[in-house]
C-alpha cells in the first residue's frame, strides 16, 4: 500500500468543507456583498438610525459572519455524531480501498470523478456530491506528495486546485 489512513470525520472537518463550498460559489459572493453593504450602511447611517434600524443593521452584519457559520457548525456537529466508526482508507495504484467497520469497498481511479484541493484538505470525489476527505491533520507532511500522487492517477484531468 502506498498510503494508509485511519480517521473519523469530525464536525470541524464537515464545517470547513461546507464553508469552502459556500464561499467558493455565487451564494458566497452574494453573502460577501450583502455583508459589506450592511457594514457600509451601518457606518454611514448609524448616528441617524432609529433603534429598529440599528437592530436590523447589526443583524445584517452578523447574518453571514456569525449566524450562518454557527448554524452550519450545528448541522456539521449533528452529522458527525452519526459517524460511529473509524474509516480506514488505503490508496495505491489500483485506487482507493475503503473499510468502515466490517464493510469494505474499492474505488478504482477510473471511477474517481474529480479531486479538489482546499487549504485544509484534499477531497477525492466518487461522484458529483460524495467524496473522501483527507484533512491536513490526517495527511501531515505528506499533503503535497499525496495530492500530486492522487492527481497523477486521475486520467481525464478532473483535478481542481
Short mmCIF file of C-alpha atoms in Angstrom, two decimals:
data_model
loop_
_atom_site.label_atom_id
_atom_site.label_comp_id
_atom_site.label_asym_id
_atom_site.label_seq_id
_atom_site.Cartn_x
_atom_site.Cartn_y
_atom_site.Cartn_z
CA UNK A 1 0.00 0.00 0.00
CA UNK A 2 1.24 3.44 -0.86
CA UNK A 3 -0.79 5.48 1.65
CA UNK A 4 -2.96 4.23 4.52
CA UNK A 5 -5.02 6.42 6.85
CA UNK A 6 -7.45 5.66 9.64
CA UNK A 7 -9.67 8.51 10.73
CA UNK A 8 -13.10 9.63 11.81
CA UNK A 9 -14.55 12.73 10.18
CA UNK A 10 -15.14 15.44 12.79
CA UNK A 11 -17.67 18.26 12.97
CA UNK A 12 -14.84 20.71 12.25
CA UNK A 13 -13.94 18.83 9.05
CA UNK A 14 -17.55 18.91 7.84
CA UNK A 15 -17.89 22.57 8.83
CA UNK A 16 -14.75 23.54 6.90
CA UNK A 17 -15.95 21.60 3.86
CA UNK A 18 -19.31 23.39 3.93
CA UNK A 19 -17.72 26.80 4.40
CA UNK A 20 -15.32 26.21 1.49
CA UNK A 21 -18.16 25.31 -0.84
CA UNK A 22 -20.45 28.12 0.28
CA UNK A 23 -17.82 30.83 -0.12
CA UNK A 24 -16.47 29.34 -3.35
CA UNK A 25 -19.85 29.77 -5.04
CA UNK A 26 -22.17 32.50 -6.26
CA UNK A 27 -24.06 32.31 -2.95
CA UNK A 28 -20.81 33.09 -1.12
CA UNK A 29 -20.20 36.09 -3.34
CA UNK A 30 -23.72 37.35 -2.57
CA UNK A 31 -23.07 36.79 1.16
CA UNK A 32 -19.90 38.88 0.98
CA UNK A 33 -21.58 41.70 -0.98
CA UNK A 34 -24.52 41.75 1.46
CA UNK A 35 -22.20 41.84 4.47
CA UNK A 36 -20.05 44.65 3.05
CA UNK A 37 -23.20 46.61 2.22
CA UNK A 38 -24.57 46.07 5.75
CA UNK A 39 -21.32 47.33 7.29
CA UNK A 40 -21.25 50.33 4.93
CA UNK A 41 -24.85 51.16 5.81
CA UNK A 42 -24.04 50.81 9.49
CA UNK A 43 -21.04 53.12 9.35
CA UNK A 44 -22.76 55.74 7.21
CA UNK A 45 -26.19 55.84 8.86
CA UNK A 46 -25.61 54.80 12.48
CA UNK A 47 -25.98 58.30 14.03
CA UNK A 48 -29.33 58.97 12.29
CA UNK A 49 -30.73 55.45 12.62
CA UNK A 50 -33.59 54.66 14.98
CA UNK A 51 -33.41 51.67 17.35
CA UNK A 52 -35.20 49.28 14.94
CA UNK A 53 -32.91 50.26 12.07
CA UNK A 54 -29.84 49.78 14.30
CA UNK A 55 -31.05 46.30 15.23
CA UNK A 56 -31.53 45.44 11.55
CA UNK A 57 -28.07 46.75 10.70
CA UNK A 58 -26.48 44.67 13.47
CA UNK A 59 -28.47 41.62 12.33
CA UNK A 60 -27.35 42.20 8.73
CA UNK A 61 -23.72 42.46 9.83
CA UNK A 62 -23.97 39.27 11.90
CA UNK A 63 -26.03 37.17 9.48
CA UNK A 64 -23.20 35.79 7.33
CA UNK A 65 -20.30 36.46 9.69
CA UNK A 66 -21.67 34.82 12.85
CA UNK A 67 -25.14 33.29 12.47
CA UNK A 68 -24.60 31.29 9.27
CA UNK A 69 -21.25 29.75 10.37
CA UNK A 70 -22.78 28.79 13.73
CA UNK A 71 -25.80 27.21 12.01
CA UNK A 72 -23.51 25.29 9.64
CA UNK A 73 -21.41 24.10 12.58
CA UNK A 74 -24.53 22.88 14.41
CA UNK A 75 -25.52 20.89 11.31
CA UNK A 76 -21.98 19.51 10.95
CA UNK A 77 -21.94 18.51 14.62
CA UNK A 78 -25.19 16.60 14.14
CA UNK A 79 -23.78 14.87 11.03
CA UNK A 80 -20.53 13.99 12.81
CA UNK A 81 -22.45 12.48 15.72
CA UNK A 82 -23.89 9.96 13.25
CA UNK A 83 -20.39 8.75 12.31
CA UNK A 84 -19.78 5.99 14.83
CA UNK A 85 -16.94 4.03 13.26
CA UNK A 86 -13.48 4.86 12.02
CA UNK A 87 -12.78 4.83 8.31
CA UNK A 88 -9.65 3.16 7.01
CA UNK A 89 -8.57 4.21 3.53
CA UNK A 90 -5.68 2.70 1.66
CA UNK A 91 -4.63 4.46 -1.54
CA UNK A 92 -2.46 2.71 -4.11
CA UNK A 93 -2.02 2.39 -7.87
CA UNK A 94 -5.32 0.50 -8.16
CA UNK A 95 -7.43 3.16 -6.42
CA UNK A 96 -8.96 3.68 -3.00
CA UNK A 97 -9.71 0.78 -0.70
CA UNK A 98 -12.18 1.78 1.99
CA UNK A 99 -13.12 -0.09 5.16
CA UNK A 100 -15.74 1.13 7.62
CA UNK A 101 -16.46 -1.41 10.36
CA UNK A 102 -16.94 -4.73 8.55
CA UNK A 103 -17.91 -3.10 5.23
CA UNK A 104 -15.28 -2.79 2.53
CA UNK A 105 -15.35 -1.08 -0.83
CA UNK A 106 -12.94 -0.37 -3.65
CA UNK A 107 -12.95 2.73 -5.82
CA UNK A 108 -10.70 2.36 -8.88
CA UNK A 109 -9.02 5.51 -10.17
CA UNK A 110 -11.09 5.41 -13.35
CA UNK A 111 -14.22 5.88 -11.18
CA UNK A 112 -12.89 9.00 -9.44
CA UNK A 113 -14.88 11.98 -10.73
CA UNK A 114 -12.53 14.72 -9.55
CA UNK A 115 -10.00 15.79 -6.96
CA UNK A 116 -10.20 19.13 -5.18
CA UNK A 117 -7.50 20.75 -3.09
CA UNK A 118 -8.55 23.17 -0.38
CA UNK A 119 -6.30 24.91 2.18
CA UNK A 120 -7.14 22.41 4.95
CA UNK A 121 -7.96 19.27 2.94
CA UNK A 122 -7.83 17.24 -0.25
CA UNK A 123 -11.15 15.77 -1.45
CA UNK A 124 -11.39 12.79 -3.78
CA UNK A 125 -14.91 12.65 -5.26
CA UNK A 126 -16.54 9.31 -6.02
CA UNK A 127 -19.46 11.11 -7.71
CA UNK A 128 -20.59 14.71 -8.08
CA UNK A 129 -21.62 15.11 -4.43
CA UNK A 130 -19.85 12.38 -2.43
CA UNK A 131 -16.20 12.06 -1.67
CA UNK A 132 -13.48 11.26 0.79
CA UNK A 133 -11.86 13.95 2.91
CA UNK A 134 -8.15 13.83 3.50
CA UNK A 135 -7.53 16.61 6.03
CA UNK A 136 -4.19 18.23 6.76
CA UNK A 137 -4.46 16.70 10.24
CA UNK A 138 -4.56 13.26 8.59
CA UNK A 139 -2.01 13.83 5.86
CA UNK A 140 0.53 15.72 7.93
CA UNK A 141 3.73 16.38 5.97
CA UNK A 142 2.52 14.16 3.13
CA UNK A 143 -0.18 16.58 1.91
CA UNK A 144 1.62 17.86 -1.19
CA UNK A 145 3.07 14.47 -2.04
CA UNK A 146 -0.34 12.79 -1.60
CA UNK A 147 -2.07 15.42 -3.75
CA UNK A 148 0.48 15.06 -6.55
CA UNK A 149 0.17 11.27 -6.42
CA UNK A 150 -3.66 11.29 -6.47
CA UNK A 151 -3.75 13.94 -9.21
CA UNK A 152 -1.41 11.86 -11.35
CA UNK A 153 -3.81 8.90 -11.13
CA UNK A 154 -6.85 10.79 -12.41
CA UNK A 155 -6.82 10.23 -16.14
CA UNK A 156 -9.27 12.79 -17.54
CA UNK A 157 -7.95 15.99 -15.99
CA UNK A 158 -10.66 16.49 -13.38
CA UNK A 159 -8.22 17.87 -10.84
CA UNK A 160 -9.25 21.17 -9.26
CA UNK A 161 -6.80 23.40 -7.42
#
